[in-house]
Tab-separated table of C-alpha atoms in Angstrom:
chain	number	residue	atom	x	y	z
W	135	MET	CA	-27.522	-11.020	-17.037
W	136	LYS	CA	-26.748	-13.509	-14.648
W	137	ASP	CA	-25.258	-16.744	-14.991
W	138	TYR	CA	-26.177	-20.068	-13.043
W	139	ARG	CA	-24.849	-24.202	-13.104
W	140	ILE	CA	-27.869	-26.294	-13.198
W	141	VAL	CA	-26.533	-29.833	-11.833
W	142	PHE	CA	-28.814	-32.310	-13.131
W	143	GLU	CA	-28.934	-36.919	-13.481
W	144	LYS	CA	-29.023	-38.556	-16.635
W	145	THR	CA	-30.338	-41.285	-16.337
W	146	GLY	CA	-32.781	-44.642	-17.889
W	147	LEU	CA	-33.068	-44.347	-21.241
W	148	MET	CA	-31.670	-41.032	-21.426
W	149	ARG	CA	-28.124	-42.455	-20.758
W	150	TYR	CA	-28.771	-43.202	-24.986
W	151	ILE	CA	-29.358	-39.373	-26.513
W	152	SER	CA	-26.320	-37.970	-28.189
W	153	HIS	CA	-24.892	-34.837	-26.642
W	154	LEU	CA	-25.941	-32.567	-29.762
W	155	ASP	CA	-29.666	-34.263	-29.002
W	156	LEU	CA	-28.890	-33.473	-24.978
W	157	ASN	CA	-28.687	-29.930	-26.041
W	158	ARG	CA	-31.485	-29.736	-28.818
W	159	CYS	CA	-33.367	-31.210	-25.096
W	160	MET	CA	-32.459	-28.714	-22.752
W	161	ILE	CA	-33.220	-25.165	-25.306
W	162	ARG	CA	-36.802	-26.467	-26.007
W	163	ALA	CA	-36.992	-27.315	-21.451
W	164	ILE	CA	-35.873	-23.933	-21.341
W	165	ARG	CA	-38.228	-23.116	-23.629
W	166	ARG	CA	-40.932	-24.863	-22.209
W	167	SER	CA	-40.430	-23.293	-19.101
W	168	GLY	CA	-40.404	-19.683	-19.244
W	169	LEU	CA	-36.917	-19.084	-18.080
W	170	PRO	CA	-35.759	-15.149	-19.356
W	171	ALA	CA	-33.365	-17.767	-21.643
W	172	TRP	CA	-30.026	-14.674	-22.689
W	173	TYR	CA	-29.789	-15.179	-26.624
W	174	THR	CA	-26.379	-13.801	-28.945
W	175	GLU	CA	-26.810	-11.753	-31.140
W	176	GLY	CA	-26.400	-11.609	-35.123
W	177	PHE	CA	-28.416	-13.268	-37.997
W	178	HIS	CA	-28.531	-16.162	-36.203
W	179	PRO	CA	-28.797	-15.656	-32.009
W	180	HIS	CA	-28.814	-18.749	-30.292
W	181	MET	CA	-29.450	-19.728	-26.567
W	182	TYR	CA	-26.775	-19.579	-24.592
W	183	LEU	CA	-25.586	-23.149	-22.703
W	184	MET	CA	-22.780	-24.820	-22.264
W	185	PHE	CA	-21.759	-28.196	-20.882
W	186	PRO	CA	-18.831	-27.996	-19.089
W	187	LEU	CA	-17.336	-32.328	-19.498
W	188	ALA	CA	-19.477	-33.884	-22.398
W	189	LEU	CA	-20.844	-37.507	-20.769
W	190	SER	CA	-19.934	-40.423	-23.104
W	191	LEU	CA	-22.936	-42.594	-25.322
W	192	GLY	CA	-24.635	-44.890	-22.433
W	193	ALA	CA	-23.935	-43.664	-19.486
W	194	GLU	CA	-25.926	-42.716	-16.785
W	195	SER	CA	-24.956	-39.456	-14.291
W	196	LEU	CA	-26.008	-37.670	-11.384
W	197	CYS	CA	-23.404	-34.909	-11.458
W	198	GLU	CA	-23.864	-33.632	-14.633
W	199	MET	CA	-24.027	-29.329	-15.073
W	200	MET	CA	-25.353	-27.281	-17.546
W	201	ASP	CA	-24.235	-23.522	-17.559
W	202	ILE	CA	-27.213	-21.100	-18.339
W	203	ARG	CA	-27.468	-17.128	-19.077
W	204	LEU	CA	-30.750	-15.742	-17.854
W	205	THR	CA	-32.144	-11.490	-19.227
W	206	GLU	CA	-32.469	-11.214	-15.433
W	207	GLU	CA	-31.907	-11.820	-11.824
W	208	VAL	CA	-34.561	-15.855	-10.945
W	209	PRO	CA	-34.364	-17.619	-7.356
W	210	GLU	CA	-32.831	-20.745	-7.357
W	211	GLU	CA	-35.192	-22.352	-6.046
W	212	GLU	CA	-38.058	-21.312	-8.972
W	213	ILE	CA	-35.146	-21.819	-12.318
W	214	LEU	CA	-34.945	-25.778	-10.885
W	215	ARG	CA	-38.854	-26.388	-10.003
W	216	ARG	CA	-39.768	-24.525	-13.615
W	217	LEU	CA	-36.906	-26.331	-15.109
W	218	ASN	CA	-37.912	-30.171	-13.581
W	219	ALA	CA	-41.603	-29.502	-14.617
W	220	SER	CA	-40.371	-29.310	-18.186
W	221	LEU	CA	-37.858	-32.033	-18.614
W	222	PRO	CA	-38.503	-35.205	-19.496
W	223	VAL	CA	-38.238	-38.650	-17.374
W	224	GLY	CA	-34.728	-39.620	-17.178
W	225	LEU	CA	-33.439	-35.605	-17.086
W	226	HIS	CA	-33.572	-34.151	-13.388
W	227	ALA	CA	-32.549	-30.705	-12.410
W	228	THR	CA	-31.173	-31.428	-8.693
W	229	GLN	CA	-29.261	-28.264	-7.989
W	230	VAL	CA	-28.901	-24.972	-8.804
W	231	ARG	CA	-25.685	-22.631	-8.539
W	232	GLU	CA	-23.492	-19.726	-9.627
W	233	PRO	CA	-20.528	-21.190	-11.778
W	234	LYS	CA	-17.392	-20.952	-9.254
W	235	ASN	CA	-15.346	-22.797	-11.363
W	236	VAL	CA	-14.514	-22.756	-15.553
W	237	THR	CA	-13.775	-25.845	-17.796
W	238	GLN	CA	-10.501	-25.571	-17.133
W	239	ASP	CA	-10.414	-26.463	-13.930
W	240	ILE	CA	-11.477	-29.723	-14.517
W	241	GLY	CA	-8.629	-32.430	-14.105
W	242	SER	CA	-10.773	-35.631	-13.443
W	243	ALA	CA	-13.759	-37.403	-12.395
W	244	VAL	CA	-15.459	-40.194	-10.894
W	245	TYR	CA	-17.579	-43.518	-12.273
W	246	THR	CA	-19.041	-46.339	-11.063
W	247	VAL	CA	-18.712	-49.422	-13.696
W	248	GLU	CA	-20.529	-52.549	-12.739
W	249	LEU	CA	-19.964	-55.413	-14.500
W	250	ALA	CA	-21.109	-58.701	-14.698
W	251	GLY	CA	-18.643	-62.566	-14.506
W	252	ASP	CA	-18.655	-64.632	-11.747
W	253	ASP	CA	-14.064	-64.510	-11.672
W	254	LEU	CA	-14.018	-60.360	-11.896
W	255	PRO	CA	-13.052	-59.594	-8.645
W	256	ALA	CA	-10.295	-61.453	-9.210
W	257	VAL	CA	-9.908	-61.245	-12.487
W	258	TRP	CA	-9.713	-57.256	-11.833
W	259	GLU	CA	-6.915	-57.637	-8.906
W	260	GLN	CA	-4.944	-59.290	-11.524
W	261	PHE	CA	-5.004	-56.747	-14.043
W	262	LEU	CA	-3.787	-54.271	-11.599
W	263	THR	CA	-0.861	-55.721	-10.611
W	264	GLN	CA	0.323	-54.852	-14.131
W	265	PRO	CA	3.207	-53.054	-14.127
W	266	GLU	CA	2.214	-51.525	-16.915
W	267	ILE	CA	-1.120	-51.325	-19.422
W	268	LEU	CA	-0.973	-50.405	-22.924
W	269	VAL	CA	-3.449	-49.737	-25.486
W	270	GLU	CA	-3.680	-47.466	-28.567
W	271	LYS	CA	-5.167	-44.418	-28.197
W	272	LYS	CA	-5.873	-42.014	-31.095
W	273	THR	CA	-4.050	-38.843	-31.067
W	274	LYS	CA	-3.886	-35.971	-33.199
W	275	LYS	CA	-0.594	-37.318	-35.040
W	276	GLY	CA	-2.222	-40.403	-35.698
W	277	MET	CA	-2.405	-44.186	-32.995
W	278	LYS	CA	0.052	-43.683	-30.429
W	279	THR	CA	0.619	-46.374	-27.674
W	280	VAL	CA	-0.161	-44.995	-23.973
W	281	ASP	CA	0.326	-46.803	-20.489
W	282	ILE	CA	-2.669	-45.800	-18.868
W	283	ARG	CA	-1.942	-47.826	-15.858
W	284	PRO	CA	-0.742	-45.219	-14.233
W	285	GLN	CA	-4.243	-43.281	-14.859
W	286	ILE	CA	-5.850	-45.424	-13.565
W	287	THR	CA	-6.865	-45.314	-9.668
W	288	CYS	CA	-9.488	-47.409	-8.427
W	289	GLU	CA	-11.112	-46.454	-5.286
W	290	ALA	CA	-13.380	-49.138	-4.843
W	291	ALA	CA	-14.196	-52.912	-6.298
W	292	GLU	CA	-16.869	-54.526	-4.649
W	293	PRO	CA	-18.181	-57.740	-5.375
W	294	THR	CA	-21.406	-58.084	-6.375
W	295	PRO	CA	-23.859	-61.727	-6.818
W	296	ASP	CA	-23.260	-61.324	-10.338
W	297	GLY	CA	-19.769	-60.045	-11.370
W	298	LEU	CA	-17.795	-56.294	-9.836
W	299	CYS	CA	-18.783	-53.042	-8.835
W	300	LEU	CA	-15.412	-50.669	-9.466
W	301	THR	CA	-15.601	-46.830	-8.262
W	302	LEU	CA	-12.599	-45.718	-10.798
W	303	ARG	CA	-11.281	-42.541	-10.966
W	304	LEU	CA	-9.904	-41.185	-14.335
W	305	PRO	CA	-8.496	-37.779	-16.015
W	306	ALA	CA	-10.731	-35.716	-17.977
W	307	GLY	CA	-11.024	-32.780	-19.221
W	308	ASN	CA	-8.802	-30.914	-21.742
W	309	GLU	CA	-5.332	-31.792	-20.035
W	310	GLY	CA	-6.229	-35.262	-20.993
W	311	ASN	CA	-9.011	-37.612	-20.784
W	312	LEU	CA	-9.367	-40.805	-20.136
W	313	ASN	CA	-12.759	-42.888	-21.219
W	314	VAL	CA	-14.609	-46.253	-19.262
W	315	SER	CA	-14.335	-47.704	-22.358
W	316	VAL	CA	-10.756	-47.721	-23.009
W	317	VAL	CA	-10.211	-49.209	-19.577
W	318	THR	CA	-12.627	-52.501	-19.628
W	319	ASP	CA	-11.392	-53.112	-23.662
W	320	ALA	CA	-8.086	-52.998	-21.679
W	321	LEU	CA	-9.639	-55.698	-19.452
W	322	ALA	CA	-11.137	-57.865	-21.543
W	323	ALA	CA	-8.201	-58.336	-23.019
W	324	PHE	CA	-6.250	-59.312	-19.895
W	325	ALA	CA	-8.984	-61.810	-19.443
W	326	GLU	CA	-8.258	-63.261	-23.246
W	327	ARG	CA	-12.936	-62.566	-23.236
W	328	PRO	CA	-16.064	-60.203	-23.978
W	329	VAL	CA	-16.219	-58.194	-20.175
W	330	GLN	CA	-20.071	-57.708	-19.854
W	331	VAL	CA	-20.567	-53.298	-19.069
W	332	LYS	CA	-24.285	-53.605	-17.033
W	333	ASN	CA	-23.697	-49.750	-16.242
W	334	VAL	CA	-21.818	-47.017	-15.954
W	335	CYS	CA	-22.674	-43.522	-13.916
W	336	ARG	CA	-20.645	-40.547	-13.199
W	337	ILE	CA	-20.898	-39.070	-10.094
W	338	THR	CA	-18.025	-37.007	-9.058
W	339	ILE	CA	-16.330	-34.134	-11.359
W	340	PHE	CA	-13.178	-32.777	-9.666
W	341	CYS	CA	-11.028	-29.884	-10.592
W	342	THR	CA	-7.176	-30.356	-11.252
W	343	ASP	CA	-6.087	-29.216	-7.755
W	344	GLY	CA	-8.679	-31.767	-6.193
W	345	GLU	CA	-11.678	-30.034	-5.172
W	346	VAL	CA	-15.086	-30.976	-6.475
W	347	PHE	CA	-15.741	-29.141	-9.535
W	348	SER	CA	-18.907	-26.332	-8.791
């Protein structure tokens, strides 16, 4: 047996399929590819498949990852070729490698966020100058008021012809998670009007030590 980590893109209409549907789609693709997938033992065997970090519905990604286990060693280029021949439009495998990090290592993720609104560059700048940004978050003990300002790292804010393109680094993983929608909702509350989110795309996943998750 051998484990492989597959990096893939999820774009276009595929952004609208749920994590459960993505799991089913990948299982079907692996079966069609003829790759020697490993199955669990017992009365209800299932294909070993694991996604280190789930993606929010409606978001694209250039850095999704899926761990699979094969019953025998297969060249990485062969896995890539056979899997891509079986994947639907909007899902495309870009790399195959041996897993280095584990899910518990994940600490943050970087997203590009495209927003529409001519005044957003100025509004965003004012938004970040706030000493605190309070939001209501659901926890195991109920709703809790949380200051998300320390969790938002804006790596870039580029004006576009119709709005603003942000590059945000946000907490992700088991120790904490900040969804892009929480930030955009807080921005809308600050602006006192709706903010149109044109696109969200995850571009990198980082470990807690700052290294790229691989």
